[in-house]
Coordinates of C-alpha atoms (C1' of nucleotides) in Angstrom, one line a residue:
Chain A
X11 CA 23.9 -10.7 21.0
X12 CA 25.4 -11.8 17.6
X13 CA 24.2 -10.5 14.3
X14 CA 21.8 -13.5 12.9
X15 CA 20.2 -13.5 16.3
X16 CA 19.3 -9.9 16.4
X17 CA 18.2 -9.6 12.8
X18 CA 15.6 -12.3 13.5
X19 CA 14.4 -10.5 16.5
X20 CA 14.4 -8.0 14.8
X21 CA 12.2 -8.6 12.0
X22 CA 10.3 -10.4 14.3
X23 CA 9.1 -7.3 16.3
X24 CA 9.0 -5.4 13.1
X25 CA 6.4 -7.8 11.7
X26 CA 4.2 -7.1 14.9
X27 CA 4.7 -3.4 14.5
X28 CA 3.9 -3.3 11.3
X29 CA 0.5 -5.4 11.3
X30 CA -0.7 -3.6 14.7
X31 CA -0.1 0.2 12.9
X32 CA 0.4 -0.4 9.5
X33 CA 3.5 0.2 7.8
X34 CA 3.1 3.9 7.5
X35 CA 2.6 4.8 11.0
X36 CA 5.0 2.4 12.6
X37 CA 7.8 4.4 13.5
X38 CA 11.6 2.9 13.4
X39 CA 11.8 4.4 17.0
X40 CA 9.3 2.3 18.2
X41 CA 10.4 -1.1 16.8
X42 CA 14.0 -0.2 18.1
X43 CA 12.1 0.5 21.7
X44 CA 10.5 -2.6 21.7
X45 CA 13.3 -4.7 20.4
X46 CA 15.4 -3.1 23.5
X47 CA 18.1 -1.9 20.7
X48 CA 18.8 1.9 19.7
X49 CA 17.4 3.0 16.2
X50 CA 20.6 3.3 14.0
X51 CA 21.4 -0.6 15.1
X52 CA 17.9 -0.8 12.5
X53 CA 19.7 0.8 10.0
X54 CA 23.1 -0.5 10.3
X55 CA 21.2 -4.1 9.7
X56 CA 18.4 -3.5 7.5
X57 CA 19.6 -0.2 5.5
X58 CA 16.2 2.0 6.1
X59 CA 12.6 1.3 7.0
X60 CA 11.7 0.0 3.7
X61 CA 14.8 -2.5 3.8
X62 CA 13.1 -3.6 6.6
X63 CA 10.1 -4.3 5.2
X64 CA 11.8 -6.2 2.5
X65 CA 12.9 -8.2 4.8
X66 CA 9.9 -9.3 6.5
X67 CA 8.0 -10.5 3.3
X68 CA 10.8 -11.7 1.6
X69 CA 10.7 -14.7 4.4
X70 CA 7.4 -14.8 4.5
X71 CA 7.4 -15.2 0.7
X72 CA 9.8 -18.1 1.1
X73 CA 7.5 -19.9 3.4
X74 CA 4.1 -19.5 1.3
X75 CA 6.3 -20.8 -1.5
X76 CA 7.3 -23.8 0.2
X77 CA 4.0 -24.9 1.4
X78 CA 2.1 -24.2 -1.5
X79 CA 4.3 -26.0 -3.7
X80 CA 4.6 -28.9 -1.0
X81 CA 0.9 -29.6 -1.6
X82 CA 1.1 -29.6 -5.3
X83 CA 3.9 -32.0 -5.9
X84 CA 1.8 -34.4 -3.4
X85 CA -0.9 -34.6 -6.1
X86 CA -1.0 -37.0 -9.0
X87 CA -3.4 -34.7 -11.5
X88 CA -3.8 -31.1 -12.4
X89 CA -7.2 -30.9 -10.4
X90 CA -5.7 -32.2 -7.1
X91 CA -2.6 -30.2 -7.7
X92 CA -4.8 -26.7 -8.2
X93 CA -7.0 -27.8 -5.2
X94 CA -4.4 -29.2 -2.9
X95 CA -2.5 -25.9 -3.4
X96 CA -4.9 -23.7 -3.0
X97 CA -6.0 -25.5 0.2
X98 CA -2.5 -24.9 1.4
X99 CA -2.7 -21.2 0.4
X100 CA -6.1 -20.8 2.3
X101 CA -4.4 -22.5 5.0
X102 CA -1.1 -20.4 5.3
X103 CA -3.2 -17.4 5.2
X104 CA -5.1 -18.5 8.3
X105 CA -2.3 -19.5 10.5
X106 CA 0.1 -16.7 9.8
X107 CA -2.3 -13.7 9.7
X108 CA 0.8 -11.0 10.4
X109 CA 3.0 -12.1 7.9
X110 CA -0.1 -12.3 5.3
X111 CA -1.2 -8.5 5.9
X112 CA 1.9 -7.4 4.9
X113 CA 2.0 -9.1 1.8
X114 CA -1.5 -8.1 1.1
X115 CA -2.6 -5.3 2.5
X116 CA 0.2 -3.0 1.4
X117 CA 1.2 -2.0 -1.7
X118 CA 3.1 0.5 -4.4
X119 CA 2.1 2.9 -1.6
X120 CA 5.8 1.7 0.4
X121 CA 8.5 2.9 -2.1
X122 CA 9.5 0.8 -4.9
X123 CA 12.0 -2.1 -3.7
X124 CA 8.8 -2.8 -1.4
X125 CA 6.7 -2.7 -4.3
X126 CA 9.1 -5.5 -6.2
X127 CA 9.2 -7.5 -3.1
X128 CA 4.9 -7.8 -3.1
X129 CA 4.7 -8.3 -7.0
X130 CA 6.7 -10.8 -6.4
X131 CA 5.5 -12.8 -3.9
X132 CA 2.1 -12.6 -6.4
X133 CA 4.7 -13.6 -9.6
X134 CA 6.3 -16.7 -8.2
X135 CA 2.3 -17.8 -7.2
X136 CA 1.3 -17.3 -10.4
X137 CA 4.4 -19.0 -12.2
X138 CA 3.6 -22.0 -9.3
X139 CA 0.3 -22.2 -10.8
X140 CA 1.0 -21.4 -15.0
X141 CA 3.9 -24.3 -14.8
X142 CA 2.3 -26.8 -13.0
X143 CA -0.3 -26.5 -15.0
X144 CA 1.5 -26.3 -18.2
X145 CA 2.8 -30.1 -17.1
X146 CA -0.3 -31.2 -18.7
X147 CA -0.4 -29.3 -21.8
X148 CA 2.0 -30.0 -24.4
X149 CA 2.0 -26.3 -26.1
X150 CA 0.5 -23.9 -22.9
X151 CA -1.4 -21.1 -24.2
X152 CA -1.1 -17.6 -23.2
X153 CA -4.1 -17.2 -21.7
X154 CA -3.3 -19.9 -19.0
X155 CA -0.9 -17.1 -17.7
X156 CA -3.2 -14.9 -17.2
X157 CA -5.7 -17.3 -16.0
X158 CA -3.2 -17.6 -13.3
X159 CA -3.4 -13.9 -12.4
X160 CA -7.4 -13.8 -12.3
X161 CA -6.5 -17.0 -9.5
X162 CA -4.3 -15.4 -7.6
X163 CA -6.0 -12.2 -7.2
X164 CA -9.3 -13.8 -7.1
X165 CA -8.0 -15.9 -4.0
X166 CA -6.5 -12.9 -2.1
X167 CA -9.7 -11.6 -2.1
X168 CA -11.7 -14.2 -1.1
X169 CA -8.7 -14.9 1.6
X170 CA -10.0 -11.2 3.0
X171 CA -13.5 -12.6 2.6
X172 CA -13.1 -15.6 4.4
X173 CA -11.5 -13.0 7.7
X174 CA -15.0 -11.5 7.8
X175 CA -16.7 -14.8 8.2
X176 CA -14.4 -17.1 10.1
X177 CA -17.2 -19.9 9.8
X178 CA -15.4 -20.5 6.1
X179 CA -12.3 -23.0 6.3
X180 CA -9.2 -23.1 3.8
X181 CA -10.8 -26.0 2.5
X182 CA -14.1 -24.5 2.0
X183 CA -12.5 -21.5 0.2
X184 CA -10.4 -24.1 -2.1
X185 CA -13.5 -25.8 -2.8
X186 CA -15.0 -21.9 -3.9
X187 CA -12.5 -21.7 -6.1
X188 CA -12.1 -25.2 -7.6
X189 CA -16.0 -24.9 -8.1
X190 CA -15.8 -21.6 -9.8
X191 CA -12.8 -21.8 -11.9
X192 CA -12.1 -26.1 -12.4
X193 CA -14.9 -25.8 -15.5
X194 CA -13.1 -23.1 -17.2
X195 CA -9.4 -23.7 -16.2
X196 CA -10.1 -27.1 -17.5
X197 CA -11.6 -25.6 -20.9
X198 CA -8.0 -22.9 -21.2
X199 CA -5.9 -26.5 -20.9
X200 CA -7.6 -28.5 -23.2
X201 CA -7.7 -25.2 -25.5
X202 CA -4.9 -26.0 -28.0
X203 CA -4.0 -22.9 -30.0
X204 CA -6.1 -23.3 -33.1
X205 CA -5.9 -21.0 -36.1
X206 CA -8.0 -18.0 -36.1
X207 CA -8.8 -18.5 -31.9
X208 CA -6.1 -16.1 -30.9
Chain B
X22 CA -10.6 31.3 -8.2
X23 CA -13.9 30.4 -6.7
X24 CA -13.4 27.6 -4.8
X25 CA -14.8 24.9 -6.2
X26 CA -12.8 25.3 -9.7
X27 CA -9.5 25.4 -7.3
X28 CA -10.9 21.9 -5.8
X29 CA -11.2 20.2 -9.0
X30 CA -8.3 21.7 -10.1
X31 CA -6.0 20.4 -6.9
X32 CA -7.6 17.1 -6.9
X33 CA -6.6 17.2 -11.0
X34 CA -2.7 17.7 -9.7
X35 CA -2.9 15.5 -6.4
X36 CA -3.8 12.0 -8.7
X37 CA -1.1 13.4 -10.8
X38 CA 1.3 13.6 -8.1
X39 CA 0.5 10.5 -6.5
X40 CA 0.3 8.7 -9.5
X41 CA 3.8 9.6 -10.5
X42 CA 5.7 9.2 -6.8
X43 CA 3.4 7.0 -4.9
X44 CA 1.1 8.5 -2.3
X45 CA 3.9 8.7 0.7
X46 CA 6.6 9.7 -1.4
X47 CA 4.4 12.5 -2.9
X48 CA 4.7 16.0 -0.9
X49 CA 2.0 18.5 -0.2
X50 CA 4.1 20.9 -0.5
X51 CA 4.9 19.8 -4.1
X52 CA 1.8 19.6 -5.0
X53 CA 0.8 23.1 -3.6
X54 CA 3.5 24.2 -5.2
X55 CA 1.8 22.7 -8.9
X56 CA -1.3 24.1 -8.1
X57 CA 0.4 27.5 -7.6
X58 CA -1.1 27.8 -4.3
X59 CA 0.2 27.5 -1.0
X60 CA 0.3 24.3 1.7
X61 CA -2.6 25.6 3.5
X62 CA -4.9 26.3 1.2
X63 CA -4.5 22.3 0.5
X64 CA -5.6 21.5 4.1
X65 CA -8.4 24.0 4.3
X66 CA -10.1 22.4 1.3
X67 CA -9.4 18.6 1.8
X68 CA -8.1 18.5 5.2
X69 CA -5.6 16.2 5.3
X70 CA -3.0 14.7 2.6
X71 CA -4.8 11.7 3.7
X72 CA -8.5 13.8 3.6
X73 CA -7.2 14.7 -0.6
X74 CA -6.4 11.1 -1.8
X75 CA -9.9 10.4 -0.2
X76 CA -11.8 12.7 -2.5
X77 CA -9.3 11.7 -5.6
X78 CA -10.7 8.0 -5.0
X79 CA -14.1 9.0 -4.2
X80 CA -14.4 10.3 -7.8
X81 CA -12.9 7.8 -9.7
X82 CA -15.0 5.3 -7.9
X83 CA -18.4 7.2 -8.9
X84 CA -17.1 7.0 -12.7
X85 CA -16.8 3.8 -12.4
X86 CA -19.8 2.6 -10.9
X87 CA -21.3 4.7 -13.7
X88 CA -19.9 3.1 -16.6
X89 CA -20.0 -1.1 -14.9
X90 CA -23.6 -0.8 -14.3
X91 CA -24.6 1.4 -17.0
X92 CA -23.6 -1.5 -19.0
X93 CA -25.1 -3.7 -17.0
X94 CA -28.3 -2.5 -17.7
X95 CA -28.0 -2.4 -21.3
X96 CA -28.1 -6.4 -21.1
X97 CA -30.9 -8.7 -21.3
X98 CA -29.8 -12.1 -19.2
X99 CA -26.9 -12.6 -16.6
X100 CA -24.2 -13.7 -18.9
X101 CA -24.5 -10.6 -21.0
X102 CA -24.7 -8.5 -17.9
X103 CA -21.3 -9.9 -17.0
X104 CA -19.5 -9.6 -19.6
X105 CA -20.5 -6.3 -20.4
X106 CA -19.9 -5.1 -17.1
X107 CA -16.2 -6.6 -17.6
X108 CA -16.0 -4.9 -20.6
X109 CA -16.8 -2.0 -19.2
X110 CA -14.1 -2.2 -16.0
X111 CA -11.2 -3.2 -18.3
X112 CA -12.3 -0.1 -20.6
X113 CA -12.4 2.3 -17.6
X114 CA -8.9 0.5 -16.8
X115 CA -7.6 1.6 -19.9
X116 CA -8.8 4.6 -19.8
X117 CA -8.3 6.0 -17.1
X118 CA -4.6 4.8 -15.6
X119 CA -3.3 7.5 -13.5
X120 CA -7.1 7.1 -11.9
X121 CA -6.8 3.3 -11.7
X122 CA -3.3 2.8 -10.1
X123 CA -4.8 5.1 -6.8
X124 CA -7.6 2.9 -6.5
X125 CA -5.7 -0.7 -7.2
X126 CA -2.1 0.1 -6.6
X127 CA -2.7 1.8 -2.6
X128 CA -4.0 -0.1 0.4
X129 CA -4.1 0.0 4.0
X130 CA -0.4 1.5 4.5
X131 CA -2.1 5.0 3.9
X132 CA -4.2 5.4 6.6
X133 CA -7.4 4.1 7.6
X134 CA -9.9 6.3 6.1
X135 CA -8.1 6.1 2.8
X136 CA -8.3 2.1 3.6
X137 CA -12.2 2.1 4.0
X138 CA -12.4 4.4 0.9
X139 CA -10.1 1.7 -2.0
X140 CA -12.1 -1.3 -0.2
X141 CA -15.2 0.5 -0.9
X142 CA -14.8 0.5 -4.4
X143 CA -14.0 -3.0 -4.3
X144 CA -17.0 -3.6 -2.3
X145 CA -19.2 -1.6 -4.6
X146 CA -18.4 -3.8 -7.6
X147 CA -18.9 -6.7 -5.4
X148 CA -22.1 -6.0 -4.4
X149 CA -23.1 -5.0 -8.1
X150 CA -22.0 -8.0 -9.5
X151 CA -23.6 -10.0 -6.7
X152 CA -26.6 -8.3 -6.5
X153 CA -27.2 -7.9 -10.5
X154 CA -26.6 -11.7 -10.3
X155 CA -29.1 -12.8 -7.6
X156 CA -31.9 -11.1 -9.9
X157 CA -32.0 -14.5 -11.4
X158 CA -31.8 -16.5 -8.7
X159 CA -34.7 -16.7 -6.1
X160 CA -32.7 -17.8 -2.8
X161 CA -29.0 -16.3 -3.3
X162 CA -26.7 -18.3 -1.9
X163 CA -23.8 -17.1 0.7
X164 CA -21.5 -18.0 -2.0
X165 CA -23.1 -16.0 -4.6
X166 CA -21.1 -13.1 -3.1
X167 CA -18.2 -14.9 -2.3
X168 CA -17.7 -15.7 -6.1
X169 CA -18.0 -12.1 -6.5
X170 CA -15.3 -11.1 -4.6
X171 CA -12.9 -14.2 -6.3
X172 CA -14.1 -12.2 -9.6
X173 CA -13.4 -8.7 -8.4
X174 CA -10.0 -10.0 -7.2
X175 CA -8.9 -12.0 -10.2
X176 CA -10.0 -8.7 -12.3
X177 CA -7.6 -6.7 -10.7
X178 CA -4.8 -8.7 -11.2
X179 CA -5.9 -9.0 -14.8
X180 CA -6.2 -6.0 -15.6
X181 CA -2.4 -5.6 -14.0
X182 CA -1.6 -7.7 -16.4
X183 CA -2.6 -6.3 -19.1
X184 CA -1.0 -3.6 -18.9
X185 CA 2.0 -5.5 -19.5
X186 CA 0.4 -7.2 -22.2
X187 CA -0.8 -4.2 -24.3
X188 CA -2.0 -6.7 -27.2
X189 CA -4.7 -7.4 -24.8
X190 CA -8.1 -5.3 -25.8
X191 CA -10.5 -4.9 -22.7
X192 CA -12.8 -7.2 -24.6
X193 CA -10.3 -9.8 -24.2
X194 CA -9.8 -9.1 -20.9
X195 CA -13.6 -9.6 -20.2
X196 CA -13.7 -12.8 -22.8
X197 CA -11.2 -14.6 -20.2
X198 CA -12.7 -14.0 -17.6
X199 CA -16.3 -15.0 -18.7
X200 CA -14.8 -18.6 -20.3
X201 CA -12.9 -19.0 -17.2
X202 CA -15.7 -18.3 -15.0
X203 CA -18.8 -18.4 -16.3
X204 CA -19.7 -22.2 -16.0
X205 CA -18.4 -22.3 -12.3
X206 CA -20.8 -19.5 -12.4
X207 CA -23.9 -20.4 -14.0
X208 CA -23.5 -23.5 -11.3
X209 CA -23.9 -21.3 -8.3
X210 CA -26.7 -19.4 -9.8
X211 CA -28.5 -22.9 -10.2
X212 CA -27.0 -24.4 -7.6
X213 CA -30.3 -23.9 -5.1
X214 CA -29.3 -24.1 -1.2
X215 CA -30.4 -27.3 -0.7
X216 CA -30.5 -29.4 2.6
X217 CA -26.6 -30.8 3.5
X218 CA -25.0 -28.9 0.7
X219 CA -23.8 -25.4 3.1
Chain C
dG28 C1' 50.1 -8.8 29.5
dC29 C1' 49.4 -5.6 25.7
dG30 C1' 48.2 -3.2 21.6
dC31 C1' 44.6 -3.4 18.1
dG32 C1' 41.0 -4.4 15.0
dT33 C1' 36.3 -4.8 15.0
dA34 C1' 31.4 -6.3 16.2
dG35 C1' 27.8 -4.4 18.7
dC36 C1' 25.9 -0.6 20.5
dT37 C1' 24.8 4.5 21.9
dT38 C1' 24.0 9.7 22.1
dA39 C1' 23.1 13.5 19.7
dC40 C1' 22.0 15.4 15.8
dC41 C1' 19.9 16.9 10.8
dA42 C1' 16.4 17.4 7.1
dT43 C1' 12.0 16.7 5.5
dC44 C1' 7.3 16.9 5.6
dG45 C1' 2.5 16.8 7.5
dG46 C1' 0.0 20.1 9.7
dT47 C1' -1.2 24.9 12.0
dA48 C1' -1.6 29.9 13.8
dG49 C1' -2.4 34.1 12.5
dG50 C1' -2.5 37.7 9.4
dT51 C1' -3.3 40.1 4.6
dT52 C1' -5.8 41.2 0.3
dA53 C1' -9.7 42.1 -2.2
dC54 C1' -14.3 41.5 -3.4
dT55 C1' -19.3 41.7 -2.0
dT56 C1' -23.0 43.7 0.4
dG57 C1' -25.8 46.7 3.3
Chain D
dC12 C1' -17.8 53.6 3.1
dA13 C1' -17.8 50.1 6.9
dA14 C1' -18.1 45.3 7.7
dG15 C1' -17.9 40.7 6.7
dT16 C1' -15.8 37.1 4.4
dA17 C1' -13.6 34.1 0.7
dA18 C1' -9.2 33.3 -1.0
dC19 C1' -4.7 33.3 0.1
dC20 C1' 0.1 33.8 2.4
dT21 C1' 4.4 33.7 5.6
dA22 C1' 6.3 31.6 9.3
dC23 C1' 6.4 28.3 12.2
dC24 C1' 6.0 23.4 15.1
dG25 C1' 6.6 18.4 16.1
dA26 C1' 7.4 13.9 14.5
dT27 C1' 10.0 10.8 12.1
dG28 C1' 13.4 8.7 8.7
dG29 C1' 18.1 8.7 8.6
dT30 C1' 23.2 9.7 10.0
dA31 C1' 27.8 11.1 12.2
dA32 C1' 30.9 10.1 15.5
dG33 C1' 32.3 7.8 19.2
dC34 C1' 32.2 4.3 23.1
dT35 C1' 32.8 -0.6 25.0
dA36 C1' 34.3 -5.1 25.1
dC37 C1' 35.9 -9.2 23.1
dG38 C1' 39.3 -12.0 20.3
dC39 C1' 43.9 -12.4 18.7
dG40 C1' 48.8 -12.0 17.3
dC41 C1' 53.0 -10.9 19.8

DNA sequence: GCGCGTAGCTTACCATCGGTAGGTTACTTG
DNA sequence: CAAGTAACCTACCGATGGTAAGCTACGCGC
């Protein structure tokens, strides 16, 4: 089987493996078992367990930024853009539930290049958020960057919620979060740094 | 040493350890070896590596519910209650780092008892925050503790960020989060169930 | 057809680390 | 002083991440 082929199969099985045990107690040997492949063809593709890893969420990373940023540039104001994105995050989580625990549920805990990879799958969705907003705001404060952060981490928590009561769709979660945050969010854009309101 | 001065004192070295290499990459027998002690003693007191980062969170998480709704209490009306209990968190934050990054920084690749012990602290503050809310709301609503989870979420990032923004005082922290919240907020709290509007 | 480089793959191994069995020391208590 | 026990240790096991060395078969220049 040629190389491409095999990696995707590869980190195809290893995604699997890694949701059903966790990333801890997945053990190389068995992905290799279950792939059909001995364990150092693994490490002669992916470098070491961790590499592995890497792997898997850097394509899943690629994929949540493609749809979320799909759904914003299909909007014509910062409101839709916010809610029409965050729709489409609600709505990746849903649908690819593997690929989502591994860039949730597992952290600094992995090693460090792991770590990187996670932060920045969390970066490039806040950046997605900050400069889209900024779009409408000639001088973006800083506190719209971190406004971005209490988004992002608000939503993967409420994305954890939402598993615990299926009854919620992405678009009722969006609407959460639009209703929550739209007041405020609206309030940090209009905010022009003024003198003396740091 | 009686006992329970050598507990306090591993647990004292384990957060250490772990914060400084990451739970997996941190050893027992390092540790052990801190203490001044050997391997087994470690398991006969805390039973597992696992069994030790369990009792590490287990602590930090009764400080903090401590602190949050100790402030909490020293309010008069909801808004107050929130932002001092924001205050609070981002002080704890602050103050207590090496604590912090075991309870925000590990997840489910450690295990699953470790697992149920971070997403109880998380679920702690979500139910305080819920719960300290609903006093001023005769029929909660369902998303009364979904909000709570988006704000328990976006704090964590926040407070991640902070960290790389040092400028940032925990009152600042807790001032962003109020303006960006707090009217979405206030409309859930008055927002009544009402018929048609789930 | 024939050497030959190399992609794909394997067996057999090592080192580390979580965890344990079993024993020793030393202090308390009847 | 005997007996029990709390605190502690040495020496080991099994699993697992990772590696060394080699095998097989295909493509290619001659």
């Amino acid at each position: 089987m040629p190389r491409a082929d095999r990696e995707r199969q590869m980190m195809s099985v290893a995604e699997e493996v890694f949701a059903e045990r966790g990333y801890v107690a997945a053990s190389m040997d068995e992905i290799a078992e279950r792939v059909g492949v001995s364990k150092p063809m693994l490490y002669e593709y992916f470098g070491s367990k961790e590499g592995l890893l890497v792997a898997c969420i850097r394509q899943a990373r690629a994929e949540l930024l493609r749809v979320t940023s799909q759904a914003a540039v299909d909007a014509v104001n910062p409101e839709d853009m916010l809610r029409n994105g965050l729709v489409a995050y609600f709505q990746f989580i849903s649908d690819h539930r593997r690929s989502w625990a591994l860039l949730c549920s597992e952290t600094a805990v992995v090693g460090p290049s792991a770590t990187e990879e996670i932060e920045a799958v969390r970066q490039q969705q806040t950046d997605l958020i900050s400069s889209t907003m900024a779009l409408y705001v000639p001088q973006p404060p800083l506190d719209l960057t971190a406004g971005a952060e209490v988004i992002v981490g608000g939503c993967e928590r409420l994305a954890l919620w939402c598993q615990r009561h299926p009854e919620t769709s992405p678009a009722d979660a969006a609407e959460l979060v639009m209703r929550l945050i739209w007041s405020g969010m609206r309030s940090l854009l209009d905010d022009q740094p003024s003198p003396g309101q740091g």
